[in-house]
Amino acid sequence: MGVASRNFRCELATEFVLPNKYDRKSLRLPPIEYPSIKKEDWKLFVDKVLSEQFQEKSKKAKDKRAKNVYNHRLGSTGYGGMLYRKASKKESGVSEREIDRSEAWLMARADQDDKYASDVTPIVEKINELKSQVAQGTFQSQGSHDILGEALQKQPNGSKVQGVGQFVTPSMYFHVPDATELARERKMYQESFQFMSTQLERMNARLNAYNNIEVGSSNFPKPKTSTGVQIDNDQQSPETLGKRKADFPSGKSTPKFVKPRKSRV
């Protein structure tokens, strides 16, 4: 809606106001082609278009436009609208892969027969040559030093990126992480996580097996002595029994206790 309104105002200014800027009487009423325009609104519009401030702004825009080369054929929808239309028609595989900005730049300057103006043709040849070098590995497209930047011999300024469109700054376009690098890092972290998970499962299995053995050994009843005292497992182990046997003096039999005799008075 905003674009249509801007185009309409531009049409009124170029076709009705500016050609009659020295004949203000003819600009008192709105054009008969547009009866819906109110007289008050028309007067405000004429005063604005013929003001010095507006004329100075218009001159700067014309000078800037004169310096523009390699004119595009995008229309009011810009690069986004062009790529959307081509994706809807499934032209050039737009919907199946990522489009480099050099390709979008060429699409915007091709006519209906996919032909280019004479000033664009050298850039087309340079872009095709750089694509071939990328495939051969002799040219590395990285950041702003990519195919289009090398072909145009022009780096993006602070607010605009060629081949992308308005509202996309260089930091927004070139500082996005590379999808291939992100996929490689993701695969590496997934493999590390899988390895750690396997190790954790093995440790849990060993711990469970050890706990089952310990619980099973504690379920056996402890033997009792002749006095009814229970003996712990370690007390009846061969090592413990061996130590206790070694505590007694060696000999064939244990010496008997001799009762002393009473003396006679």
GROMACS .gro file of C-alpha atoms in nm:
model
  265
    1MET     CA    1   0.000   0.000   0.000
    2GLY     CA    2   0.285   0.237   0.087
    3VAL     CA    3   0.466   0.162  -0.241
    4ALA     CA    4   0.148   0.219  -0.444
    5SER     CA    5   0.086   0.549  -0.267
    6ARG     CA    6   0.444   0.661  -0.330
    7ASN     CA    7   0.420   0.572  -0.698
    8PHE     CA    8   0.091   0.760  -0.725
    9ARG     CA    9   0.237   1.074  -0.568
   10CYS     CA   10   0.536   1.050  -0.801
   11GLU     CA   11   0.304   1.027  -1.100
   12LEU     CA   12   0.107   1.334  -0.990
   13ALA     CA   13   0.425   1.533  -0.939
   14THR     CA   14   0.592   1.443  -1.269
   15GLU     CA   15   0.282   1.461  -1.492
   16PHE     CA   16   0.082   1.747  -1.344
   17VAL     CA   17   0.276   1.961  -1.096
   18LEU     CA   18   0.633   1.998  -1.227
   19PRO     CA   19   0.539   2.069  -1.592
   20ASN     CA   20   0.322   2.358  -1.466
   21LYS     CA   21   0.539   2.487  -1.183
   22TYR     CA   22   0.561   2.832  -1.347
   23ASP     CA   23   0.185   2.844  -1.401
   24ARG     CA   24   0.043   2.824  -1.051
   25LYS     CA   25  -0.306   2.920  -1.167
   26SER     CA   26  -0.339   2.591  -1.356
   27LEU     CA   27  -0.259   2.407  -1.032
   28ARG     CA   28  -0.541   2.554  -0.826
   29LEU     CA   29  -0.767   2.255  -0.882
   30PRO     CA   30  -0.688   1.882  -0.882
   31PRO     CA   31  -0.660   1.704  -1.219
   32ILE     CA   32  -0.996   1.614  -1.365
   33GLU     CA   33  -0.866   1.256  -1.407
   34TYR     CA   34  -0.873   1.219  -1.027
   35PRO     CA   35  -1.197   1.371  -0.896
   36SER     CA   36  -1.157   1.194  -0.562
   37ILE     CA   37  -0.869   1.424  -0.462
   38LYS     CA   38  -0.990   1.702  -0.234
   39LYS     CA   39  -0.900   2.061  -0.314
   40GLU     CA   40  -0.735   2.117   0.026
   41ASP     CA   41  -0.519   1.804  -0.010
   42TRP     CA   42  -0.420   1.902  -0.361
   43LYS     CA   43  -0.307   2.249  -0.251
   44LEU     CA   44  -0.091   2.099   0.026
   45PHE     CA   45   0.060   1.853  -0.220
   46VAL     CA   46   0.143   2.125  -0.477
   47ASP     CA   47   0.304   2.348  -0.212
   48LYS     CA   48   0.517   2.058  -0.091
   49VAL     CA   49   0.635   1.954  -0.440
   50LEU     CA   50   0.728   2.311  -0.536
   51SER     CA   51   0.903   2.391  -0.208
   52GLU     CA   52   1.280   2.449  -0.206
   53GLN     CA   53   1.334   2.166   0.040
   54PHE     CA   54   1.154   1.917  -0.185
   55GLN     CA   55   1.337   2.041  -0.495
   56GLU     CA   56   1.675   2.001  -0.324
   57LYS     CA   57   1.589   1.650  -0.209
   58SER     CA   58   1.469   1.559  -0.558
   59LYS     CA   59   1.793   1.688  -0.714
   60LYS     CA   60   2.005   1.475  -0.480
   61ALA     CA   61   1.800   1.169  -0.571
   62LYS     CA   62   1.843   1.238  -0.943
   63ASP     CA   63   2.220   1.281  -0.907
   64LYS     CA   64   2.242   0.957  -0.714
   65ARG     CA   65   2.030   0.779  -0.972
   66ALA     CA   66   2.253   0.907  -1.254
   67LYS     CA   67   2.553   0.737  -1.092
   68ASN     CA   68   2.374   0.405  -1.078
   69VAL     CA   69   2.494   0.143  -1.327
   70TYR     CA   70   2.377  -0.208  -1.416
   71ASN     CA   71   2.007  -0.123  -1.392
   72HIS     CA   72   1.785  -0.400  -1.258
   73ARG     CA   73   1.436  -0.511  -1.361
   74LEU     CA   74   1.302  -0.593  -1.017
   75GLY     CA   75   1.006  -0.361  -0.994
   76SER     CA   76   0.853  -0.255  -0.663
   77THR     CA   77   0.874  -0.599  -0.497
   78GLY     CA   78   1.254  -0.613  -0.497
   79TYR     CA   79   1.468  -0.924  -0.471
   80GLY     CA   80   1.229  -1.092  -0.232
   81GLY     CA   81   0.939  -1.070  -0.474
   82MET     CA   82   1.152  -1.188  -0.766
   83LEU     CA   83   1.279  -1.497  -0.581
   84TYR     CA   84   0.929  -1.574  -0.454
   85ARG     CA   85   0.787  -1.566  -0.806
   86LYS     CA   86   1.064  -1.787  -0.940
   87ALA     CA   87   1.026  -2.030  -0.650
   88SER     CA   88   0.651  -2.049  -0.713
   89LYS     CA   89   0.719  -2.131  -1.077
   90LYS     CA   90   1.011  -2.358  -0.976
   91GLU     CA   91   1.245  -2.175  -1.209
   92SER     CA   92   1.620  -2.242  -1.202
   93GLY     CA   93   1.588  -2.468  -0.898
   94VAL     CA   94   1.528  -2.167  -0.673
   95SER     CA   95   1.317  -2.362  -0.426
   96GLU     CA   96   1.562  -2.653  -0.407
   97ARG     CA   97   1.886  -2.484  -0.304
   98GLU     CA   98   2.033  -2.169  -0.156
   99ILE     CA   99   2.077  -1.886  -0.406
  100ASP     CA  100   2.409  -1.702  -0.404
  101ARG     CA  101   2.375  -1.325  -0.423
  102SER     CA  102   2.566  -1.322  -0.753
  103GLU     CA  103   2.293  -1.542  -0.904
  104ALA     CA  104   2.018  -1.319  -0.764
  105TRP     CA  105   2.202  -1.014  -0.902
  106LEU     CA  106   2.204  -1.168  -1.250
  107MET     CA  107   1.838  -1.273  -1.228
  108ALA     CA  108   1.742  -0.914  -1.147
  109ARG     CA  109   1.911  -0.785  -1.464
  110ALA     CA  110   1.795  -1.044  -1.716
  111ASP     CA  111   1.503  -0.973  -1.946
  112GLN     CA  112   1.224  -1.216  -2.031
  113ASP     CA  113   1.454  -1.394  -2.277
  114ASP     CA  114   1.733  -1.425  -2.015
  115LYS     CA  115   1.944  -1.170  -2.200
  116TYR     CA  116   2.141  -0.883  -2.049
  117ALA     CA  117   2.214  -0.523  -2.139
  118SER     CA  118   2.551  -0.448  -2.298
  119ASP     CA  119   2.695  -0.295  -1.981
  120VAL     CA  120   2.598  -0.601  -1.774
  121THR     CA  121   2.747  -0.860  -2.012
  122PRO     CA  122   3.110  -0.821  -1.889
  123ILE     CA  123   2.994  -0.875  -1.530
  124VAL     CA  124   2.804  -1.187  -1.637
  125GLU     CA  125   3.119  -1.329  -1.795
  126LYS     CA  126   3.326  -1.243  -1.486
  127ILE     CA  127   3.075  -1.412  -1.254
  128ASN     CA  128   3.072  -1.729  -1.466
  129GLU     CA  129   3.452  -1.732  -1.466
  130LEU     CA  130   3.468  -1.697  -1.087
  131LYS     CA  131   3.212  -1.978  -1.044
  132SER     CA  132   3.440  -2.202  -1.248
  133GLN     CA  133   3.737  -2.103  -1.031
  134VAL     CA  134   3.541  -2.185  -0.715
  135ALA     CA  135   3.460  -2.531  -0.854
  136GLN     CA  136   3.830  -2.585  -0.935
  137GLY     CA  137   3.941  -2.457  -0.596
  138THR     CA  138   4.146  -2.165  -0.732
  139PHE     CA  139   3.914  -1.899  -0.586
  140GLN     CA  140   3.770  -1.903  -0.235
  141SER     CA  141   3.443  -1.718  -0.185
  142GLN     CA  142   3.439  -1.600   0.175
  143GLY     CA  143   3.246  -1.319   0.344
  144SER     CA  144   3.221  -0.997   0.149
  145HIS     CA  145   3.508  -1.117  -0.072
  146ASP     CA  146   3.273  -1.341  -0.265
  147ILE     CA  147   3.189  -1.389  -0.633
  148LEU     CA  148   2.977  -1.076  -0.675
  149GLY     CA  149   3.212  -0.855  -0.476
  150GLU     CA  150   3.507  -0.969  -0.688
  151ALA     CA  151   3.314  -0.931  -1.015
  152LEU     CA  152   3.193  -0.579  -0.934
  153GLN     CA  153   3.518  -0.482  -0.760
  154LYS     CA  154   3.297  -0.322  -0.500
  155GLN     CA  155   3.247  -0.398  -0.132
  156PRO     CA  156   2.906  -0.352   0.034
  157ASN     CA  157   2.863  -0.019   0.210
  158GLY     CA  158   2.734   0.024   0.561
  159SER     CA  159   2.364  -0.011   0.480
  160LYS     CA  160   2.322  -0.210   0.159
  161VAL     CA  161   2.430  -0.544   0.013
  162GLN     CA  162   2.417  -0.581  -0.366
  163GLY     CA  163   2.210  -0.874  -0.484
  164VAL     CA  164   2.012  -0.903  -0.161
  165GLY     CA  165   1.790  -0.598  -0.136
  166GLN     CA  166   1.706  -0.325   0.109
  167PHE     CA  167   1.682  -0.369   0.486
  168VAL     CA  168   1.964  -0.629   0.479
  169THR     CA  169   2.288  -0.489   0.619
  170PRO     CA  170   2.635  -0.642   0.564
  171SER     CA  171   2.651  -0.764   0.924
  172MET     CA  172   2.314  -0.939   0.886
  173TYR     CA  173   2.418  -1.112   0.565
  174PHE     CA  174   2.789  -1.192   0.604
  175HIS     CA  175   2.807  -1.264   0.978
  176VAL     CA  176   2.561  -1.553   0.969
  177PRO     CA  177   2.734  -1.883   1.071
  178ASP     CA  178   2.817  -2.111   0.781
  179ALA     CA  179   2.568  -2.399   0.754
  180THR     CA  180   2.838  -2.652   0.661
  181GLU     CA  181   3.053  -2.558   0.961
  182LEU     CA  182   2.754  -2.576   1.195
  183ALA     CA  183   2.664  -2.922   1.061
  184ARG     CA  184   3.022  -3.043   1.115
  185GLU     CA  185   3.028  -2.916   1.475
  186ARG     CA  186   2.687  -3.069   1.542
  187LYS     CA  187   2.805  -3.408   1.416
  188MET     CA  188   3.117  -3.387   1.633
  189TYR     CA  189   2.914  -3.310   1.946
  190GLN     CA  190   2.666  -3.588   1.867
  191GLU     CA  191   2.949  -3.841   1.835
  192SER     CA  192   3.102  -3.723   2.164
  193PHE     CA  193   2.764  -3.748   2.336
  194GLN     CA  194   2.710  -4.099   2.198
  195PHE     CA  195   3.054  -4.208   2.325
  196MET     CA  196   2.988  -4.067   2.672
  197SER     CA  197   2.646  -4.234   2.683
  198THR     CA  198   2.801  -4.572   2.595
  199GLN     CA  199   3.067  -4.533   2.864
  200LEU     CA  200   2.804  -4.439   3.121
  201GLU     CA  201   2.595  -4.746   3.035
  202ARG     CA  202   2.898  -4.972   3.080
  203MET     CA  203   2.982  -4.818   3.417
  204ASN     CA  204   2.623  -4.859   3.536
  205ALA     CA  205   2.623  -5.224   3.425
  206ARG     CA  206   2.946  -5.296   3.617
  207LEU     CA  207   2.814  -5.118   3.925
  208ASN     CA  208   2.487  -5.315   3.917
  209ALA     CA  209   2.676  -5.643   3.879
  210TYR     CA  210   2.899  -5.561   4.177
  211ASN     CA  211   2.598  -5.470   4.393
  212ASN     CA  212   2.424  -5.799   4.303
  213ILE     CA  213   2.730  -6.002   4.407
  214GLU     CA  214   2.759  -5.816   4.738
  215VAL     CA  215   2.391  -5.860   4.819
  216GLY     CA  216   2.401  -6.230   4.729
  217SER     CA  217   2.696  -6.303   4.959
  218SER     CA  218   2.524  -6.133   5.253
  219ASN     CA  219   2.216  -6.359   5.221
  220PHE     CA  220   2.398  -6.675   5.347
  221PRO     CA  221   2.330  -6.756   5.721
  222LYS     CA  222   2.624  -6.701   5.954
  223PRO     CA  223   2.742  -7.017   6.146
  224LYS     CA  224   2.724  -7.032   6.523
  225THR     CA  225   2.974  -7.154   6.782
  226SER     CA  226   2.897  -7.411   7.049
  227THR     CA  227   2.801  -7.124   7.279
  228GLY     CA  228   2.551  -6.990   7.027
  229VAL     CA  229   2.759  -6.687   6.913
  230GLN     CA  230   2.744  -6.611   6.542
  231ILE     CA  231   3.070  -6.600   6.353
  232ASP     CA  232   3.117  -6.341   6.078
  233ASN     CA  233   3.224  -6.452   5.735
  234ASP     CA  234   3.565  -6.302   5.775
  235GLN     CA  235   3.612  -6.487   6.104
  236GLN     CA  236   3.572  -6.825   5.936
  237SER     CA  237   3.775  -6.748   5.628
  238PRO     CA  238   4.085  -6.963   5.562
  239GLU     CA  239   4.314  -6.667   5.626
  240THR     CA  240   4.156  -6.593   5.965
  241LEU     CA  241   4.155  -6.958   6.067
  242GLY     CA  242   4.517  -6.986   5.970
  243LYS     CA  243   4.610  -6.688   6.185
  244ARG     CA  244   4.421  -6.826   6.487
  245LYS     CA  245   4.588  -7.164   6.455
  246ALA     CA  246   4.926  -7.000   6.448
  247ASP     CA  247   4.850  -6.823   6.777
  248PHE     CA  248   4.862  -7.157   6.967
  249PRO     CA  249   5.207  -7.303   7.070
  250SER     CA  250   5.331  -7.592   6.866
  251GLY     CA  251   5.324  -7.938   7.030
  252LYS     CA  252   5.157  -8.274   7.028
  253SER     CA  253   4.910  -8.195   7.306
  254THR     CA  254   4.806  -7.919   7.535
  255PRO     CA  255   4.968  -7.947   7.886
  256LYS     CA  256   4.726  -8.055   8.160
  257PHE     CA  257   4.670  -7.863   8.480
  258VAL     CA  258   4.814  -8.056   8.787
  259LYS     CA  259   4.638  -8.010   9.118
  260PRO     CA  260   4.887  -7.948   9.403
  261ARG     CA  261   4.899  -8.198   9.691
  262LYS     CA  262   4.831  -8.100  10.050
  263SER     CA  263   5.131  -8.104  10.279
  264ARG     CA  264   5.128  -8.302  10.607
  265VAL     CA  265   5.172  -8.120  10.928
   0.00000   0.00000   0.00000
